[in-house]
PDB file of C-alpha atoms in Angstrom:
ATOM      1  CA  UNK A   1     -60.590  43.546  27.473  1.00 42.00           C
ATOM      2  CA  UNK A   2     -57.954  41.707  26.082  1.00 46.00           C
ATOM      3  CA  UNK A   3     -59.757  40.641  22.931  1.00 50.00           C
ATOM      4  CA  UNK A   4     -59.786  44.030  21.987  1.00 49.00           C
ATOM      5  CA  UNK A   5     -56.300  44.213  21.416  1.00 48.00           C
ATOM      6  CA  UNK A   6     -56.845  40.491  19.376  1.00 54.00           C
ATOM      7  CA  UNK A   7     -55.184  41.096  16.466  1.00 61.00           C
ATOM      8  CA  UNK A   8     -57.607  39.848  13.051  1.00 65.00           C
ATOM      9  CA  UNK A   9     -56.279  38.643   9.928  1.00 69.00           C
ATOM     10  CA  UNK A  10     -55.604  41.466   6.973  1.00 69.00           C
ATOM     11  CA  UNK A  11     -58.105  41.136   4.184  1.00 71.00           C
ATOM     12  CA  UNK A  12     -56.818  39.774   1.166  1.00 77.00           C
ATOM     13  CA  UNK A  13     -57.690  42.327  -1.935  1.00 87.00           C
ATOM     14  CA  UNK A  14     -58.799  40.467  -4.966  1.00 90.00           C
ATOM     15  CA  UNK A  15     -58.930  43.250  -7.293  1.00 91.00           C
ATOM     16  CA  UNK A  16     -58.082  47.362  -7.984  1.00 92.00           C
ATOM     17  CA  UNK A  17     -60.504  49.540  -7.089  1.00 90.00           C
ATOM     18  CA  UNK A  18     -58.869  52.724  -8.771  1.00 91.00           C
ATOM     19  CA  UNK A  19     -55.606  52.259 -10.111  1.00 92.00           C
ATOM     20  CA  UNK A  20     -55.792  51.251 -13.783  1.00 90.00           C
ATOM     21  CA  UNK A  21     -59.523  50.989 -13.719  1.00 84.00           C
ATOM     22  CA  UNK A  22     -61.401  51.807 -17.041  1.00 74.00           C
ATOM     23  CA  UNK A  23     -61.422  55.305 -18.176  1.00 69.00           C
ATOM     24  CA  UNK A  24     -58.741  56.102 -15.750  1.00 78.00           C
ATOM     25  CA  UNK A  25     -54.883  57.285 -16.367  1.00 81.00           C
ATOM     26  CA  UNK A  26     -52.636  56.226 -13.761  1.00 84.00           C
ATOM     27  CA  UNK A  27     -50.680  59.173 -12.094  1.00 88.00           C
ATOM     28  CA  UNK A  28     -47.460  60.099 -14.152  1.00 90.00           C
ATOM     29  CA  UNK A  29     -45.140  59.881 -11.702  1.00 92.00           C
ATOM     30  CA  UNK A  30     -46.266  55.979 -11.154  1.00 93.00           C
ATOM     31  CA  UNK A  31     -45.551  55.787 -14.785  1.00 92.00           C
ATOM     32  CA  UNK A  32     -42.344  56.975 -14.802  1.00 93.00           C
ATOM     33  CA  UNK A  33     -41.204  54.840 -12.282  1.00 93.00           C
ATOM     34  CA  UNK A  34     -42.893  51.762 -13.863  1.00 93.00           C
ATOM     35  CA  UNK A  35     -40.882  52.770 -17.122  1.00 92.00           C
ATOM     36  CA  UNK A  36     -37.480  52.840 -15.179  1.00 91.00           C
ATOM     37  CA  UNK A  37     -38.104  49.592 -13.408  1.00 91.00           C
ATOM     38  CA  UNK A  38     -38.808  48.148 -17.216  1.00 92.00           C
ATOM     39  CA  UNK A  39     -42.328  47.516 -16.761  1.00 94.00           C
ATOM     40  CA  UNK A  40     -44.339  47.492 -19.694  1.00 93.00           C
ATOM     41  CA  UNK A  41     -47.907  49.061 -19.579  1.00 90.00           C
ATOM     42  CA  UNK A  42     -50.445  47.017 -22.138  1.00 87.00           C
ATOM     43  CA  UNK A  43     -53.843  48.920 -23.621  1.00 81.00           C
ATOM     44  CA  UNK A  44     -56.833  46.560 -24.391  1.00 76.00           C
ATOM     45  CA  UNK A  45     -59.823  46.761 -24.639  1.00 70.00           C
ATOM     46  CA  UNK A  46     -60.580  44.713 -21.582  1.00 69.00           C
ATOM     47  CA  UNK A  47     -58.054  47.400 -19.498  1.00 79.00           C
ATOM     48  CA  UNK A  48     -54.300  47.570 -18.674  1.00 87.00           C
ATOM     49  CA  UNK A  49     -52.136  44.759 -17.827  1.00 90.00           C
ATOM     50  CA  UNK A  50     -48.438  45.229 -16.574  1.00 94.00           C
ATOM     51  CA  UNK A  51     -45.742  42.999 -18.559  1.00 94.00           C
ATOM     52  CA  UNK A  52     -42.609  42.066 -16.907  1.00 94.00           C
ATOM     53  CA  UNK A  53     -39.914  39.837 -18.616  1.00 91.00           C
ATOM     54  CA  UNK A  54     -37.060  38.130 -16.836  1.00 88.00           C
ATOM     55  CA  UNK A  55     -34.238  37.486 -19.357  1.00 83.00           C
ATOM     56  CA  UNK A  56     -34.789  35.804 -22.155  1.00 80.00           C
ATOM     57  CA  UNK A  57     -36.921  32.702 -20.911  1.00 79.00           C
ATOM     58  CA  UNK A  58     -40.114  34.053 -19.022  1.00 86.00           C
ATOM     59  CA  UNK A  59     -42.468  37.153 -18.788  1.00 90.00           C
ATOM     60  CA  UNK A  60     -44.984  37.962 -16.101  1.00 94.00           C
ATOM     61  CA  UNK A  61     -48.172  39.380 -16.733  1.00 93.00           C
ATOM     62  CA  UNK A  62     -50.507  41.423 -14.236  1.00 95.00           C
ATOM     63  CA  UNK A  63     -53.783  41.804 -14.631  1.00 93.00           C
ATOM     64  CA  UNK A  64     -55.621  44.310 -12.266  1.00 92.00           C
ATOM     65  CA  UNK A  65     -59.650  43.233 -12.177  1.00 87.00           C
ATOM     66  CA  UNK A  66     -59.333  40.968 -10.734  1.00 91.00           C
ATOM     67  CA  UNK A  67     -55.922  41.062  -9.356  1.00 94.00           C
ATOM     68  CA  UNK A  68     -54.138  37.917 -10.946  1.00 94.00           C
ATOM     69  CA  UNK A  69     -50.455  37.049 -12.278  1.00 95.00           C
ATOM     70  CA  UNK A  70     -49.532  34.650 -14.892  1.00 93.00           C
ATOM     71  CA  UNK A  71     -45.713  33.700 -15.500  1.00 91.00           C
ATOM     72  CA  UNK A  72     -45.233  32.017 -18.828  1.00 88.00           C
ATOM     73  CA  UNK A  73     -42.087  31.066 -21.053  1.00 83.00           C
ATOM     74  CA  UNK A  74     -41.386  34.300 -23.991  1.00 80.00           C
ATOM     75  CA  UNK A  75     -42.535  33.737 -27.308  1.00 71.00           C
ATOM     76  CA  UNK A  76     -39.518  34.411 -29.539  1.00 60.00           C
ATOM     77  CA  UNK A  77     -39.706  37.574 -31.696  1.00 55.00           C
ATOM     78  CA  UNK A  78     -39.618  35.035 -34.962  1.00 49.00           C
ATOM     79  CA  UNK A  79     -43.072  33.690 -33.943  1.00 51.00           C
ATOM     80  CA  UNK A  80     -44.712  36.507 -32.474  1.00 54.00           C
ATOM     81  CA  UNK A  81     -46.488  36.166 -36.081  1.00 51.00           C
ATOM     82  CA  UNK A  82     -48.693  33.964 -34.653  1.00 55.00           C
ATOM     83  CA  UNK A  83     -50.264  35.441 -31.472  1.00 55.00           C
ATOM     84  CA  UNK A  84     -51.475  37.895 -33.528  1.00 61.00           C
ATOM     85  CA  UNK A  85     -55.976  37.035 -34.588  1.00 62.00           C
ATOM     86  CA  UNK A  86     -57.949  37.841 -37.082  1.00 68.00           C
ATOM     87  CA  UNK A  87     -60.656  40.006 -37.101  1.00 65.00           C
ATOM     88  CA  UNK A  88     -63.353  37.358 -36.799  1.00 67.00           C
ATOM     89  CA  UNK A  89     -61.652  35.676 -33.593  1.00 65.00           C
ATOM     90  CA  UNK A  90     -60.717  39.284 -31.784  1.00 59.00           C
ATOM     91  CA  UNK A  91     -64.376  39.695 -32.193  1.00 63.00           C
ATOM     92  CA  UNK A  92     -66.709  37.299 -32.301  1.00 65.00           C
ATOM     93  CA  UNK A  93     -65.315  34.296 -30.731  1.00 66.00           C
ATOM     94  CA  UNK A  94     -63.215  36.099 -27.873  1.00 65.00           C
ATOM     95  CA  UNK A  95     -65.642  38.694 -27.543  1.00 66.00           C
ATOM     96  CA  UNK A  96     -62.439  41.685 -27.588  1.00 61.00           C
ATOM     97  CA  UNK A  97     -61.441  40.251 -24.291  1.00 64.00           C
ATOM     98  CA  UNK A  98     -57.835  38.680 -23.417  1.00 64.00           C
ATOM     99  CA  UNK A  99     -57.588  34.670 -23.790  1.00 65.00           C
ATOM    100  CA  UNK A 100     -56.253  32.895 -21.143  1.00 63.00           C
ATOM    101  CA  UNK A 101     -52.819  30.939 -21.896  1.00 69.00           C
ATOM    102  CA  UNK A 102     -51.995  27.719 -20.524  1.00 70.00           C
ATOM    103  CA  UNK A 103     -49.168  27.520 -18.850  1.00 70.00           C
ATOM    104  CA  UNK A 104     -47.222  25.485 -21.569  1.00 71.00           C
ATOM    105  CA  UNK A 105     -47.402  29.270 -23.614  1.00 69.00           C
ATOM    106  CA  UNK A 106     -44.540  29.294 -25.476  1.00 68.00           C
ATOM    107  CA  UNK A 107     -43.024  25.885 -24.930  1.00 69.00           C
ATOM    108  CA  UNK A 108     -44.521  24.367 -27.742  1.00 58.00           C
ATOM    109  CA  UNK A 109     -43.123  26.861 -30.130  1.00 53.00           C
ATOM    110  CA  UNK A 110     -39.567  25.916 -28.244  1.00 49.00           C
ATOM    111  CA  UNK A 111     -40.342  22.488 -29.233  1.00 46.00           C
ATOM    112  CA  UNK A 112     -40.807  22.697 -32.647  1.00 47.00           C
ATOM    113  CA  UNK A 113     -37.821  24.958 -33.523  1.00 43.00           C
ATOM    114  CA  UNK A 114     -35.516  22.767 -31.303  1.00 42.00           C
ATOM    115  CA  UNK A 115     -36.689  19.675 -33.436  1.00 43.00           C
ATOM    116  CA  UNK A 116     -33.784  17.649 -34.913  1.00 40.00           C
ATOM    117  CA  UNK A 117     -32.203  19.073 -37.905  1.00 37.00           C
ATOM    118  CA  UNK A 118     -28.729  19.502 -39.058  1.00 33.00           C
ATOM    119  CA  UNK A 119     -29.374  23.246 -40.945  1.00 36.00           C
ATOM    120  CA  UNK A 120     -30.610  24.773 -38.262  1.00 35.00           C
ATOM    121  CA  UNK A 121     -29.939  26.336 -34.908  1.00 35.00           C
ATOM    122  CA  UNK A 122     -31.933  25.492 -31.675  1.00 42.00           C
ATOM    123  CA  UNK A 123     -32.368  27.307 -28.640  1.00 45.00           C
ATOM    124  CA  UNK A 124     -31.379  26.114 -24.914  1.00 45.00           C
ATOM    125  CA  UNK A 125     -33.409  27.461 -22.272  1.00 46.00           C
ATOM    126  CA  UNK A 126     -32.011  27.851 -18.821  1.00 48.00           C
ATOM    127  CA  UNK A 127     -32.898  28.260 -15.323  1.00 45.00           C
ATOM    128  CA  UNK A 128     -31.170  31.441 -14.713  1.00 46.00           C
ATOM    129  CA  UNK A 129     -33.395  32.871 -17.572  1.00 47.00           C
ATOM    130  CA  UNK A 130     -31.272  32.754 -20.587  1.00 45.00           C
ATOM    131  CA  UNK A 131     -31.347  31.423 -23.785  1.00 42.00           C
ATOM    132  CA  UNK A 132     -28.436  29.914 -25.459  1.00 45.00           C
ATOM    133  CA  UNK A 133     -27.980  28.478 -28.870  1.00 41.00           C
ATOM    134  CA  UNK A 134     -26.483  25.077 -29.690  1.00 42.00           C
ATOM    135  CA  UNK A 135     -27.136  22.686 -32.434  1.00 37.00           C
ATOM    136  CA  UNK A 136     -30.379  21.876 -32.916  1.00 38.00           C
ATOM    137  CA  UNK A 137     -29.405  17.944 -33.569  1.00 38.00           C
ATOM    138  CA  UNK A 138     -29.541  17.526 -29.987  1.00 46.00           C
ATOM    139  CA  UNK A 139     -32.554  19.483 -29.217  1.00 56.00           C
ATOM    140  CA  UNK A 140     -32.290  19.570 -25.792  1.00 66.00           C
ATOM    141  CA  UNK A 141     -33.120  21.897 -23.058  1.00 64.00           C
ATOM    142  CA  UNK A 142     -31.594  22.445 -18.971  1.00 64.00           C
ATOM    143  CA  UNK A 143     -34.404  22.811 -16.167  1.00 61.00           C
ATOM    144  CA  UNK A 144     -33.290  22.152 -12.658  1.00 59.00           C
ATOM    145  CA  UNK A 145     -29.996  20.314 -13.401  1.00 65.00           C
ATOM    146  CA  UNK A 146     -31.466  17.641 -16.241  1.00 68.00           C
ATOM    147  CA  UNK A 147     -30.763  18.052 -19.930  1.00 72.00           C
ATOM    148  CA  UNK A 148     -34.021  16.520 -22.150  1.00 73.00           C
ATOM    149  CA  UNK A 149     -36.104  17.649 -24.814  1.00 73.00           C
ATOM    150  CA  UNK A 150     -38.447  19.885 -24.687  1.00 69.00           C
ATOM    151  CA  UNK A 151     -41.251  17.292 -24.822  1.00 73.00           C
ATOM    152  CA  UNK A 152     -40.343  15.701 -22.095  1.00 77.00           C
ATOM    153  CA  UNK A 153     -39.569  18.534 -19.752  1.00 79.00           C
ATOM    154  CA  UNK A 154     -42.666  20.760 -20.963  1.00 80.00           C
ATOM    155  CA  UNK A 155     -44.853  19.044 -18.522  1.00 83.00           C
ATOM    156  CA  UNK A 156     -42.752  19.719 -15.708  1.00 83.00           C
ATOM    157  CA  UNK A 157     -42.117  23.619 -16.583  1.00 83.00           C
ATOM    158  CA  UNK A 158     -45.586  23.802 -17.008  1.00 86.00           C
ATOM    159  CA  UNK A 159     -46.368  22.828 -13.653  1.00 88.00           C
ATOM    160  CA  UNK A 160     -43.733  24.983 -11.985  1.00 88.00           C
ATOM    161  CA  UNK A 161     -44.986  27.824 -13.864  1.00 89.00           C
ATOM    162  CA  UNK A 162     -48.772  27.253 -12.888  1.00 91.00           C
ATOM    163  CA  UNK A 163     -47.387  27.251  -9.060  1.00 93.00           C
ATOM    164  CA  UNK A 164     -45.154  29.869  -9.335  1.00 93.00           C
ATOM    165  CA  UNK A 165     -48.197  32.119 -11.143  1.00 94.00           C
ATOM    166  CA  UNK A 166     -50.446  31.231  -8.399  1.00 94.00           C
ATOM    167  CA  UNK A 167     -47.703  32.278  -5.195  1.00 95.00           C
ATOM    168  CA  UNK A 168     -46.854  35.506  -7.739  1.00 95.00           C
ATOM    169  CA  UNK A 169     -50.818  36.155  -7.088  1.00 96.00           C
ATOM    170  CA  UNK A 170     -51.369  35.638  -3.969  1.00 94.00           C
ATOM    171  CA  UNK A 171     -48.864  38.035  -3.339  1.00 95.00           C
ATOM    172  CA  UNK A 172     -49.979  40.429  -5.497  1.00 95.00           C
ATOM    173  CA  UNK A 173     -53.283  40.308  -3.197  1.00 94.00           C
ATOM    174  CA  UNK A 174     -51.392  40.630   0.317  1.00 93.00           C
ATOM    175  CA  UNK A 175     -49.561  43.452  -0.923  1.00 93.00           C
ATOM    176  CA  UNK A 176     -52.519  44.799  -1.651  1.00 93.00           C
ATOM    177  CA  UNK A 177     -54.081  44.095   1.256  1.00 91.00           C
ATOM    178  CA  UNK A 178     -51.237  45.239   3.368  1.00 90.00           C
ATOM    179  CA  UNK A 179     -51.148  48.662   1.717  1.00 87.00           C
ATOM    180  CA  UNK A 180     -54.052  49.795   0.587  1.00 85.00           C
ATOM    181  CA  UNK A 181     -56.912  47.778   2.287  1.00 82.00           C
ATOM    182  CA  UNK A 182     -57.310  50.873   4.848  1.00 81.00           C
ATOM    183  CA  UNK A 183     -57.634  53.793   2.247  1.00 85.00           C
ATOM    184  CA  UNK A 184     -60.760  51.445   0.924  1.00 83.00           C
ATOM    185  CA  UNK A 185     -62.652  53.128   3.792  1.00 81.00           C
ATOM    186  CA  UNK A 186     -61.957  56.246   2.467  1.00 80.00           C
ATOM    187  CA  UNK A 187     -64.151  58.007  -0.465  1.00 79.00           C
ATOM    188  CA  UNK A 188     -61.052  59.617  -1.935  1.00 87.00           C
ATOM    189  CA  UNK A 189     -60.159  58.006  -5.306  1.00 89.00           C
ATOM    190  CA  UNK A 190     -56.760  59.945  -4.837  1.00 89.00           C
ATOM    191  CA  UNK A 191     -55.879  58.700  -1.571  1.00 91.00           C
ATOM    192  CA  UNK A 192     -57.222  54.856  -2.927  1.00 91.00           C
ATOM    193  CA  UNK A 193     -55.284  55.195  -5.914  1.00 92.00           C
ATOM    194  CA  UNK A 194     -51.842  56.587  -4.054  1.00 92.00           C
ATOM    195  CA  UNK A 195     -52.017  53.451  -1.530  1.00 93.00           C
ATOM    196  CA  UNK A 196     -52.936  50.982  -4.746  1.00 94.00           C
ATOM    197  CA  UNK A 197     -49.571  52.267  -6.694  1.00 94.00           C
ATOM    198  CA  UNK A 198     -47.272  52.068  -3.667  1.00 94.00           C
ATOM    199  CA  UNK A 199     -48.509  48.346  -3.474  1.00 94.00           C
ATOM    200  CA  UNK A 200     -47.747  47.615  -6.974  1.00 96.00           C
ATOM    201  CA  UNK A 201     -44.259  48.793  -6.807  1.00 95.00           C
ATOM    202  CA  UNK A 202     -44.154  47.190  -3.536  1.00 95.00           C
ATOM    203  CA  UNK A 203     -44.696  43.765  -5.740  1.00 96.00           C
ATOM    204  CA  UNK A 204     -42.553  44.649  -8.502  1.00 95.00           C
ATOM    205  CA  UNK A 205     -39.750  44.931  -5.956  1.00 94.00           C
ATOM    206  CA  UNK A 206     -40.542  41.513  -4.369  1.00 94.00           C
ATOM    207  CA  UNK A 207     -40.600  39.971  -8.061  1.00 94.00           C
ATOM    208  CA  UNK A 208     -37.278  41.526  -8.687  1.00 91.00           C
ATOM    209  CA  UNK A 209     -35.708  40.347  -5.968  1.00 91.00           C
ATOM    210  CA  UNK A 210     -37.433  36.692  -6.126  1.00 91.00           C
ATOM    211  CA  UNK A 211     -36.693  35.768 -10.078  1.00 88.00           C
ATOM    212  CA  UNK A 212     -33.423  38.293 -11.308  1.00 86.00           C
ATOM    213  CA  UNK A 213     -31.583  38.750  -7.904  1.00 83.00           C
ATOM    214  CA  UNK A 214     -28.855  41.064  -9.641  1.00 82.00           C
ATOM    215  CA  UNK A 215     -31.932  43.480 -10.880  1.00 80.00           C
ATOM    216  CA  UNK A 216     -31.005  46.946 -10.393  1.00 78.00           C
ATOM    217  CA  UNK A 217     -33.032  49.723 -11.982  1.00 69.00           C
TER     218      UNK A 217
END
C-alpha cells in the first residue's frame, strides 16, 4: 500500500504546447505584464522568442519549441549593422529560420573595438553587468576579479555563458513541468495556456532574482 503514496519524479517539459505557438496571440494580460517586467516579445518567422537584457553586458533569449535559453554578451547598438542578412542568406541558406550563436556572440565585436589605439575609446565589461569606458590603449576587460584582454578572457566567458544557458534551460523546463505539466491532461487550450504563462513569469522571476538582484519592476 505504501507504494501508492511513492512519490514519482515531475516530468520535465521540453517544449510549449500552447503559449506562443504558431498562429496563436498570447493573452493580453500576459503581455502586459511581460512589458512591465521589460521583456521583449520577438516576431519571426520561425515563432516568438522572449528577450531579456541584464545591464549593459548580457541578454537572454527564450525560445519556446522547444523550450531552450541562450545567455550571450549584447551586441553594441554601433554594430548591430552587422547582424542584420541579406536577402539571399535569410532565405536560402538559413532557410527563414533563427541561426544559432555561439556562445562567444558578441565578444568578438568587444575585441576588436577594445584593440589598442590612442584615438579611440574602449569599453570595460564587468561582472555586475555594466559597461564602462576607459582608454582603449589598455584594452582590457574585468571577469571574476582578473583584468586581461578580451582575447584572452573570451574563452573563459564563453564557457560560463554556455553553462549558465544550459542551468537557465533546464529551469525553464522544471518550471514548466512544475506548473503546467498537469493541465497537459486537459483538452482545454485555455486552461494549458493559463498554467504555461504562470510558468513563464514564474522563470522570469527566478532570472531576476539570479542575474540583477536589485530588479524591481
Amino acid at each position: 500500500p505504501s507504494a501508492l503514496y511513492e512519490k514519482k519524479p515531475k516530468p520535465i517539459v521540453i517544449r510549449s504546447r500552447v503559449l506562443f505557438s504558431s498562429g496563436r496571440l498570447p493573452p493580453s494580460n500576459l503581455m502586459d505584464v511581460l512589458t512591465r517586467k521589460k521583456v521583449k516579445i520577438c516576431q519571426h518567422e520561425g515563432g516568438t522568442s522572449l528577450k531579456l537584457t541584464f545591464g549593459h553586458a548580457f541578454e537572454m533569449q527564450i525560445y519556446f519549441s522547444p523550450l531552450l535559453v541562450t545567455i550571450r554578451a549584447m551586441y553594441g547598438h554601433e554594430n548591430e549593422h552587422r547582424l542584420e542578412k541579406s536577402i539571399f542568406r535569410h532565405y536560402v541558406v538559413d532557410c527563414k529560420v533563427n541561426t544559432w550563436r555561439s556562445p562567444a556572440f558578441g565578444l568578438r565585436q568587444t575585441s576588436e573595438v577594445t584593440q589598442p589605439s590612442t584615438k579611440t575609446l574602449g569599453r570595460k565589461r564587468t561582472t555586475t553587468g555594466r559597461i564602462k569606458k576607459q582608454e582603449a590603449d589598455s584594452g582590457l576587460v574585468s571577469i571574476m576579479g582578473i583584468d586581461s584582454d578580451v582575447a584572452t578572457l573570451s574563452p573563459i566567458i564563453s564557457k560560463r555563458l554556455e553553462y549558465a544557458s544550459a542551468r537557465a534551460t533546464k529551469c525553464l523546463r522544471r518550471c514548466f513541468g512544475d506548473k503546467a505539466s498537469k493541465a497537459f491532461r486537459s483538452n482545454s487550450d485555455f486552461e494549458i495556456e493559463i498554467t504555461e504563462g504562470a510558468a513563464l513569469l514564474e522563470f522570469v522571476k527566478l532570472a531576476r532574482k539570479t542575474y540583477q538582484p536589485g530588479w524591481e519592476d
